[in-house]
Amino acid sequence: MMNLNVTIDQNSGFCFGVVYAIEMAEDILEEHGHLYCLGDIVHNDEEVKRLQAKGLEIISHDDLLNIRDANVLIRAHGEPPSTYQLAIENNLTLVDASCPVVLKLQNRIKNSYDKGDQIYIYGKHGHAEVVGLLGQTNDDAVVFQELEELDVASLPKRITLYSQTTKSTDNFYNIKDQLTAAGIEVNANDTICRQVSNRDKELRDFARKFDKIVFVSGTKSSNGKVLYNICKENNPNTYFVSNKSELDIQWFTPKDSIGICGATSTPMWLMEEVRDELHSF
């Protein structure tokens, strides 16, 4: 036995928006035994498998075109107006688990668009939340992941800047400062979820406390990639796993102190499984 000293970060795991969506799904599955979900309910394969075993059926937007007279869950990322219109046409009952933070952002973007603002969104191309945000502008807004994607010299002299809710706060303000320095008037709207952004500092402190860090996340999670890199920067002995089977005993030495943490899409039960596996080494 290696006698590893293992601690789970109690601030890691599901954000309230994901908790809300999963609780809604579980309630309906308990009552009806089946529920369609538009896209992965959370970017974590292990949690998706758990809910699929209860009767959750993941569908795509293409699938949705051919489904009628059914219940369909909208996950925390939110959806564009076109999805709600299709639901009316196909007599679908939408179980709307859109995160309140995302819904508020959608409304702000729509109001800006209706006023004629030139809208730029700092976010990941093709991300479900960003697709929903773009939909508020009839896809007229400009989405960019890096400032280098924009030809700053040809930008309008005044723009309205928003952010996907899970992006880095520091990066958002760096972008605003660089655009301002280039002579552009930026109406910056900090729409980043503080429950997510505050994890940056919390994880920096957490990662430094241990010999090794095991970061647990689904490979599809954008937030997971960001937070894993934060851990790695603050503790080079950080390892990424999606589940307990990916742990390698060779990463550890006897009596190591190990911190376990994860993304906002990582369930606590999965981190507990990783902890128990480490205790068995």
mmCIF file of C-alpha atoms in Angstrom:
data_model
loop_
_atom_site.group_PDB
_atom_site.id
_atom_site.type_symbol
_atom_site.label_atom_id
_atom_site.label_comp_id
_atom_site.label_asym_id
_atom_site.label_seq_id
_atom_site.Cartn_x
_atom_site.Cartn_y
_atom_site.Cartn_z
ATOM 1 C CA MET A 1 0.000 0.000 0.000
ATOM 2 C CA MET A 2 1.197 3.488 -0.897
ATOM 3 C CA ASN A 3 -0.737 5.190 1.931
ATOM 4 C CA LEU A 4 -1.687 8.155 -0.227
ATOM 5 C CA ASN A 5 -3.221 11.154 1.526
ATOM 6 C CA VAL A 6 -6.121 12.176 -0.741
ATOM 7 C CA THR A 7 -8.304 15.308 -0.499
ATOM 8 C CA ILE A 8 -11.203 16.313 -2.775
ATOM 9 C CA ASP A 9 -11.666 20.013 -3.489
ATOM 10 C CA GLN A 10 -15.144 20.756 -2.140
ATOM 11 C CA ASN A 11 -15.427 23.802 -4.404
ATOM 12 C CA SER A 12 -15.067 21.640 -7.511
ATOM 13 C CA GLY A 13 -17.864 19.872 -9.317
ATOM 14 C CA PHE A 14 -21.174 20.955 -10.758
ATOM 15 C CA CYS A 15 -22.047 24.636 -10.919
ATOM 16 C CA PHE A 16 -25.616 25.483 -9.900
ATOM 17 C CA GLY A 17 -26.775 25.648 -13.532
ATOM 18 C CA VAL A 18 -25.748 22.035 -14.148
ATOM 19 C CA VAL A 19 -27.238 20.895 -10.824
ATOM 20 C CA TYR A 20 -30.527 22.528 -11.839
ATOM 21 C CA ALA A 21 -30.584 20.782 -15.239
ATOM 22 C CA ILE A 22 -29.746 17.353 -13.852
ATOM 23 C CA GLU A 23 -32.296 17.609 -11.059
ATOM 24 C CA MET A 24 -34.985 18.520 -13.594
ATOM 25 C CA ALA A 25 -33.990 15.573 -15.784
ATOM 26 C CA GLU A 26 -33.990 13.133 -12.864
ATOM 27 C CA ASP A 27 -37.437 14.266 -11.710
ATOM 28 C CA ILE A 28 -38.956 13.664 -15.148
ATOM 29 C CA LEU A 29 -37.122 10.364 -15.640
ATOM 30 C CA GLU A 30 -38.401 9.147 -12.276
ATOM 31 C CA GLU A 31 -41.960 10.002 -13.302
ATOM 32 C CA HIS A 32 -41.949 8.982 -16.981
ATOM 33 C CA GLY A 33 -38.899 6.747 -17.489
ATOM 34 C CA HIS A 34 -37.870 8.555 -20.679
ATOM 35 C CA LEU A 35 -36.781 12.049 -21.694
ATOM 36 C CA TYR A 36 -35.185 13.491 -24.810
ATOM 37 C CA CYS A 37 -32.271 15.851 -24.193
ATOM 38 C CA LEU A 38 -31.056 18.221 -26.899
ATOM 39 C CA GLY A 39 -27.302 17.618 -26.829
ATOM 40 C CA ASP A 40 -25.257 16.181 -23.963
ATOM 41 C CA ILE A 41 -26.866 17.366 -20.734
ATOM 42 C CA VAL A 42 -23.364 18.005 -19.398
ATOM 43 C CA HIS A 43 -19.908 17.716 -20.964
ATOM 44 C CA ASN A 44 -19.033 14.631 -18.968
ATOM 45 C CA ASP A 45 -19.409 11.194 -20.551
ATOM 46 C CA GLU A 46 -19.648 9.353 -17.230
ATOM 47 C CA GLU A 47 -22.551 11.472 -15.993
ATOM 48 C CA VAL A 48 -24.294 11.196 -19.374
ATOM 49 C CA LYS A 49 -24.019 7.383 -19.208
ATOM 50 C CA ARG A 50 -25.507 7.405 -15.702
ATOM 51 C CA LEU A 51 -28.543 9.368 -16.865
ATOM 52 C CA GLN A 52 -28.918 7.356 -20.070
ATOM 53 C CA ALA A 53 -29.262 4.266 -17.897
ATOM 54 C CA LYS A 54 -32.267 5.978 -16.274
ATOM 55 C CA GLY A 55 -33.889 6.661 -19.674
ATOM 56 C CA LEU A 56 -32.340 9.918 -20.937
ATOM 57 C CA GLU A 57 -31.998 9.925 -24.730
ATOM 58 C CA ILE A 58 -29.522 12.374 -26.237
ATOM 59 C CA ILE A 59 -30.676 13.829 -29.558
ATOM 60 C CA SER A 60 -29.227 16.287 -32.073
ATOM 61 C CA HIS A 61 -30.865 19.304 -33.648
ATOM 62 C CA ASP A 62 -31.322 17.227 -36.802
ATOM 63 C CA ASP A 63 -33.154 14.576 -34.766
ATOM 64 C CA LEU A 64 -35.385 17.259 -33.304
ATOM 65 C CA LEU A 65 -36.814 18.052 -36.737
ATOM 66 C CA ASN A 66 -38.524 14.644 -36.800
ATOM 67 C CA ILE A 67 -39.726 14.422 -33.189
ATOM 68 C CA ARG A 68 -43.286 15.402 -32.336
ATOM 69 C CA ASP A 69 -45.571 15.383 -29.310
ATOM 70 C CA ALA A 70 -42.766 14.730 -26.808
ATOM 71 C CA ASN A 71 -40.908 16.212 -23.855
ATOM 72 C CA VAL A 72 -37.479 17.648 -24.700
ATOM 73 C CA LEU A 73 -34.991 18.993 -22.174
ATOM 74 C CA ILE A 74 -33.011 22.131 -22.986
ATOM 75 C CA ARG A 75 -29.740 21.885 -21.079
ATOM 76 C CA ALA A 76 -27.991 24.613 -19.099
ATOM 77 C CA HIS A 77 -26.188 26.039 -22.155
ATOM 78 C CA GLY A 78 -29.452 27.461 -23.531
ATOM 79 C CA GLU A 79 -30.808 27.481 -27.087
ATOM 80 C CA PRO A 80 -31.411 29.999 -29.901
ATOM 81 C CA PRO A 81 -34.938 31.257 -30.691
ATOM 82 C CA SER A 82 -35.184 28.855 -33.650
ATOM 83 C CA THR A 83 -35.374 25.898 -31.258
ATOM 84 C CA TYR A 84 -38.378 27.370 -29.458
ATOM 85 C CA GLN A 85 -40.065 28.050 -32.798
ATOM 86 C CA LEU A 86 -39.533 24.443 -33.895
ATOM 87 C CA ALA A 87 -41.001 23.233 -30.605
ATOM 88 C CA ILE A 88 -44.221 25.110 -31.364
ATOM 89 C CA GLU A 89 -44.385 23.667 -34.882
ATOM 90 C CA ASN A 90 -43.755 20.079 -33.695
ATOM 91 C CA ASN A 91 -45.952 20.285 -30.583
ATOM 92 C CA LEU A 92 -43.001 19.661 -28.296
ATOM 93 C CA THR A 93 -43.041 20.376 -24.579
ATOM 94 C CA LEU A 94 -39.722 21.999 -23.740
ATOM 95 C CA VAL A 95 -38.349 21.352 -20.275
ATOM 96 C CA ASP A 96 -36.211 24.486 -20.107
ATOM 97 C CA ALA A 97 -33.188 23.957 -17.863
ATOM 98 C CA SER A 98 -31.255 26.880 -19.333
ATOM 99 C CA CYS A 99 -28.939 28.347 -16.713
ATOM 100 C CA PRO A 100 -30.377 31.625 -15.341
ATOM 101 C CA VAL A 101 -27.006 33.308 -15.922
ATOM 102 C CA VAL A 102 -27.110 32.266 -19.601
ATOM 103 C CA LEU A 103 -30.734 33.387 -19.994
ATOM 104 C CA LYS A 104 -29.890 36.807 -18.572
ATOM 105 C CA LEU A 105 -27.002 37.091 -21.027
ATOM 106 C CA GLN A 106 -29.233 36.096 -23.946
ATOM 107 C CA ASN A 107 -31.676 38.845 -22.995
ATOM 108 C CA ARG A 108 -28.925 41.466 -22.731
ATOM 109 C CA ILE A 109 -27.536 40.541 -26.134
ATOM 110 C CA LYS A 110 -30.993 40.644 -27.716
ATOM 111 C CA ASN A 111 -31.640 44.100 -26.239
ATOM 112 C CA SER A 112 -28.287 45.326 -27.567
ATOM 113 C CA TYR A 113 -29.012 43.886 -30.987
ATOM 114 C CA ASP A 114 -32.460 45.485 -31.082
ATOM 115 C CA LYS A 115 -30.793 48.842 -30.390
ATOM 116 C CA GLY A 116 -28.483 48.357 -33.378
ATOM 117 C CA ASP A 117 -25.242 47.741 -31.453
ATOM 118 C CA GLN A 118 -22.243 46.181 -33.207
ATOM 119 C CA ILE A 119 -21.951 43.029 -31.095
ATOM 120 C CA TYR A 120 -18.784 41.003 -30.569
ATOM 121 C CA ILE A 121 -18.797 37.838 -28.444
ATOM 122 C CA TYR A 122 -15.648 36.436 -26.848
ATOM 123 C CA GLY A 123 -16.357 32.710 -26.921
ATOM 124 C CA LYS A 124 -15.685 29.322 -28.448
ATOM 125 C CA HIS A 125 -16.841 28.827 -32.028
ATOM 126 C CA GLY A 126 -19.658 26.297 -32.227
ATOM 127 C CA HIS A 127 -20.097 25.961 -28.456
ATOM 128 C CA ALA A 128 -23.731 25.312 -27.525
ATOM 129 C CA GLU A 129 -23.964 28.427 -25.353
ATOM 130 C CA VAL A 130 -22.439 30.592 -28.075
ATOM 131 C CA VAL A 131 -24.861 29.209 -30.685
ATOM 132 C CA GLY A 132 -27.707 30.291 -28.399
ATOM 133 C CA LEU A 133 -26.184 33.751 -27.969
ATOM 134 C CA LEU A 134 -25.667 34.184 -31.704
ATOM 135 C CA GLY A 135 -29.295 33.275 -32.243
ATOM 136 C CA GLN A 136 -30.348 36.402 -30.342
ATOM 137 C CA THR A 137 -28.732 38.457 -33.125
ATOM 138 C CA ASN A 138 -29.967 36.453 -36.139
ATOM 139 C CA ASP A 139 -26.343 35.244 -36.344
ATOM 140 C CA ASP A 140 -25.139 38.793 -37.073
ATOM 141 C CA ALA A 141 -22.788 39.075 -34.075
ATOM 142 C CA VAL A 142 -19.084 38.344 -34.494
ATOM 143 C CA VAL A 143 -17.688 35.474 -32.401
ATOM 144 C CA PHE A 144 -13.959 35.209 -31.716
ATOM 145 C CA GLN A 145 -11.842 32.955 -29.526
ATOM 146 C CA GLU A 146 -8.641 34.966 -29.789
ATOM 147 C CA LEU A 147 -8.128 38.655 -30.480
ATOM 148 C CA GLU A 148 -5.805 37.670 -33.343
ATOM 149 C CA GLU A 149 -8.866 36.470 -35.287
ATOM 150 C CA LEU A 150 -10.048 40.065 -35.635
ATOM 151 C CA ASP A 151 -8.681 42.618 -38.056
ATOM 152 C CA VAL A 152 -8.575 45.354 -35.439
ATOM 153 C CA ALA A 153 -7.818 48.079 -37.995
ATOM 154 C CA SER A 154 -11.120 47.455 -39.786
ATOM 155 C CA LEU A 155 -13.343 47.131 -36.718
ATOM 156 C CA PRO A 156 -16.134 49.684 -36.125
ATOM 157 C CA LYS A 157 -15.063 52.635 -33.977
ATOM 158 C CA ARG A 158 -17.594 51.575 -31.329
ATOM 159 C CA ILE A 159 -18.442 47.984 -30.414
ATOM 160 C CA THR A 160 -20.410 46.206 -27.702
ATOM 161 C CA LEU A 161 -18.423 43.342 -26.193
ATOM 162 C CA TYR A 162 -19.893 40.288 -24.450
ATOM 163 C CA SER A 163 -18.404 37.024 -23.275
ATOM 164 C CA GLN A 164 -19.430 33.407 -23.068
ATOM 165 C CA THR A 165 -20.175 32.852 -19.367
ATOM 166 C CA THR A 166 -17.325 30.383 -18.781
ATOM 167 C CA LYS A 167 -14.409 32.311 -20.314
ATOM 168 C CA SER A 168 -11.458 33.733 -18.387
ATOM 169 C CA THR A 169 -12.126 37.071 -16.692
ATOM 170 C CA ASP A 170 -8.479 38.127 -17.087
ATOM 171 C CA ASN A 171 -8.534 37.373 -20.815
ATOM 172 C CA PHE A 172 -11.785 39.286 -21.263
ATOM 173 C CA TYR A 173 -10.374 42.449 -19.696
ATOM 174 C CA ASN A 174 -7.067 42.075 -21.558
ATOM 175 C CA ILE A 175 -9.043 41.985 -24.809
ATOM 176 C CA LYS A 176 -11.022 45.066 -23.787
ATOM 177 C CA ASP A 177 -7.817 46.948 -22.901
ATOM 178 C CA GLN A 178 -6.116 46.036 -26.185
ATOM 179 C CA LEU A 179 -9.119 47.134 -28.232
ATOM 180 C CA THR A 180 -9.344 50.386 -26.281
ATOM 181 C CA ALA A 181 -5.623 50.988 -26.816
ATOM 182 C CA ALA A 182 -6.253 50.563 -30.547
ATOM 183 C CA GLY A 183 -8.657 53.497 -30.438
ATOM 184 C CA ILE A 184 -11.922 51.538 -30.338
ATOM 185 C CA GLU A 185 -14.678 52.592 -27.963
ATOM 186 C CA VAL A 186 -15.651 49.369 -26.190
ATOM 187 C CA ASN A 187 -18.924 48.976 -24.320
ATOM 188 C CA ALA A 188 -17.700 45.991 -22.307
ATOM 189 C CA ASN A 189 -20.269 43.780 -20.605
ATOM 190 C CA ASP A 190 -18.646 41.418 -18.119
ATOM 191 C CA THR A 191 -21.065 38.501 -18.403
ATOM 192 C CA ILE A 192 -18.765 35.823 -16.991
ATOM 193 C CA CYS A 193 -20.291 33.601 -14.310
ATOM 194 C CA ARG A 194 -18.535 34.327 -11.041
ATOM 195 C CA GLN A 195 -19.142 30.801 -9.738
ATOM 196 C CA VAL A 196 -16.975 29.659 -12.639
ATOM 197 C CA SER A 197 -14.447 32.509 -12.772
ATOM 198 C CA ASN A 198 -13.822 32.451 -9.003
ATOM 199 C CA ARG A 199 -12.589 28.895 -9.392
ATOM 200 C CA ASP A 200 -9.474 30.278 -11.064
ATOM 201 C CA LYS A 201 -8.071 31.687 -7.831
ATOM 202 C CA GLU A 202 -9.473 28.885 -5.674
ATOM 203 C CA LEU A 203 -7.789 26.265 -7.844
ATOM 204 C CA ARG A 204 -4.473 28.113 -7.896
ATOM 205 C CA ASP A 205 -4.416 27.986 -4.108
ATOM 206 C CA PHE A 206 -5.661 24.377 -3.992
ATOM 207 C CA ALA A 207 -3.128 23.077 -6.532
ATOM 208 C CA ARG A 208 -0.167 24.454 -4.603
ATOM 209 C CA LYS A 209 -1.081 22.596 -1.404
ATOM 210 C CA PHE A 210 -0.355 19.073 -2.661
ATOM 211 C CA ASP A 211 2.450 16.944 -4.051
ATOM 212 C CA LYS A 212 0.255 15.821 -6.939
ATOM 213 C CA ILE A 213 -3.062 16.928 -8.451
ATOM 214 C CA VAL A 214 -5.551 14.689 -10.240
ATOM 215 C CA PHE A 215 -7.920 16.751 -12.366
ATOM 216 C CA VAL A 216 -11.133 14.925 -13.283
ATOM 217 C CA SER A 217 -13.089 16.108 -16.313
ATOM 218 C CA GLY A 218 -14.746 15.083 -19.542
ATOM 219 C CA THR A 219 -12.644 15.682 -22.631
ATOM 220 C CA LYS A 220 -15.441 17.790 -24.212
ATOM 221 C CA SER A 221 -15.502 20.349 -21.404
ATOM 222 C CA SER A 222 -14.108 23.763 -22.389
ATOM 223 C CA ASN A 223 -14.176 24.804 -18.757
ATOM 224 C CA GLY A 224 -12.297 21.615 -17.863
ATOM 225 C CA LYS A 225 -9.454 22.432 -20.256
ATOM 226 C CA VAL A 226 -9.112 25.937 -18.798
ATOM 227 C CA LEU A 227 -9.142 24.801 -15.175
ATOM 228 C CA TYR A 228 -6.786 21.883 -15.840
ATOM 229 C CA ASN A 229 -4.241 24.299 -17.324
ATOM 230 C CA ILE A 230 -4.559 26.534 -14.265
ATOM 231 C CA CYS A 231 -3.763 23.555 -12.044
ATOM 232 C CA LYS A 232 -0.843 22.544 -14.270
ATOM 233 C CA GLU A 233 0.620 26.057 -14.159
ATOM 234 C CA ASN A 234 0.534 26.042 -10.360
ATOM 235 C CA ASN A 235 1.515 22.412 -9.852
ATOM 236 C CA PRO A 236 3.471 20.741 -12.697
ATOM 237 C CA ASN A 237 2.586 17.339 -11.189
ATOM 238 C CA THR A 238 -1.023 17.613 -12.381
ATOM 239 C CA TYR A 239 -2.679 14.712 -14.204
ATOM 240 C CA PHE A 240 -5.881 14.724 -16.280
ATOM 241 C CA VAL A 241 -8.284 11.772 -16.087
ATOM 242 C CA SER A 242 -11.862 11.215 -17.222
ATOM 243 C CA ASN A 243 -12.464 8.332 -14.813
ATOM 244 C CA LYS A 244 -10.683 6.097 -12.307
ATOM 245 C CA SER A 245 -9.520 3.608 -14.965
ATOM 246 C CA GLU A 246 -7.148 6.229 -16.382
ATOM 247 C CA LEU A 247 -5.159 6.558 -13.154
ATOM 248 C CA ASP A 248 -1.559 5.313 -13.366
ATOM 249 C CA ILE A 249 0.056 4.111 -10.157
ATOM 250 C CA GLN A 250 3.439 5.163 -11.536
ATOM 251 C CA TRP A 251 2.444 8.810 -11.179
ATOM 252 C CA PHE A 252 2.637 8.525 -7.399
ATOM 253 C CA THR A 253 5.110 7.775 -4.657
ATOM 254 C CA PRO A 254 4.319 6.437 -1.151
ATOM 255 C CA LYS A 255 2.696 8.934 1.232
ATOM 256 C CA ASP A 256 2.097 11.534 -1.491
ATOM 257 C CA SER A 257 -0.457 14.206 -0.676
ATOM 258 C CA ILE A 258 -2.918 14.296 -3.569
ATOM 259 C CA GLY A 259 -5.582 16.856 -4.371
ATOM 260 C CA ILE A 260 -8.543 15.887 -6.547
ATOM 261 C CA CYS A 261 -10.455 18.622 -8.372
ATOM 262 C CA GLY A 262 -12.567 18.992 -11.477
ATOM 263 C CA ALA A 263 -14.578 21.070 -13.915
ATOM 264 C CA THR A 264 -18.010 22.621 -13.417
ATOM 265 C CA SER A 265 -19.300 19.622 -15.388
ATOM 266 C CA THR A 266 -17.631 17.001 -13.161
ATOM 267 C CA PRO A 267 -19.966 15.178 -10.739
ATOM 268 C CA MET A 268 -18.836 14.741 -7.148
ATOM 269 C CA TRP A 269 -19.525 10.992 -7.307
ATOM 270 C CA LEU A 270 -16.912 10.670 -10.071
ATOM 271 C CA MET A 271 -14.252 12.468 -8.016
ATOM 272 C CA GLU A 272 -15.150 10.199 -5.092
ATOM 273 C CA GLU A 273 -14.598 7.132 -7.285
ATOM 274 C CA VAL A 274 -11.159 8.473 -8.212
ATOM 275 C CA ARG A 275 -10.380 9.070 -4.520
ATOM 276 C CA ASP A 276 -11.405 5.525 -3.585
ATOM 277 C CA GLU A 277 -9.263 4.088 -6.389
ATOM 278 C CA LEU A 278 -6.258 6.064 -5.156
ATOM 279 C CA HIS A 279 -6.822 4.751 -1.640
ATOM 280 C CA SER A 280 -6.633 1.211 -3.029
ATOM 281 C CA PHE A 281 -3.096 1.742 -4.397
#
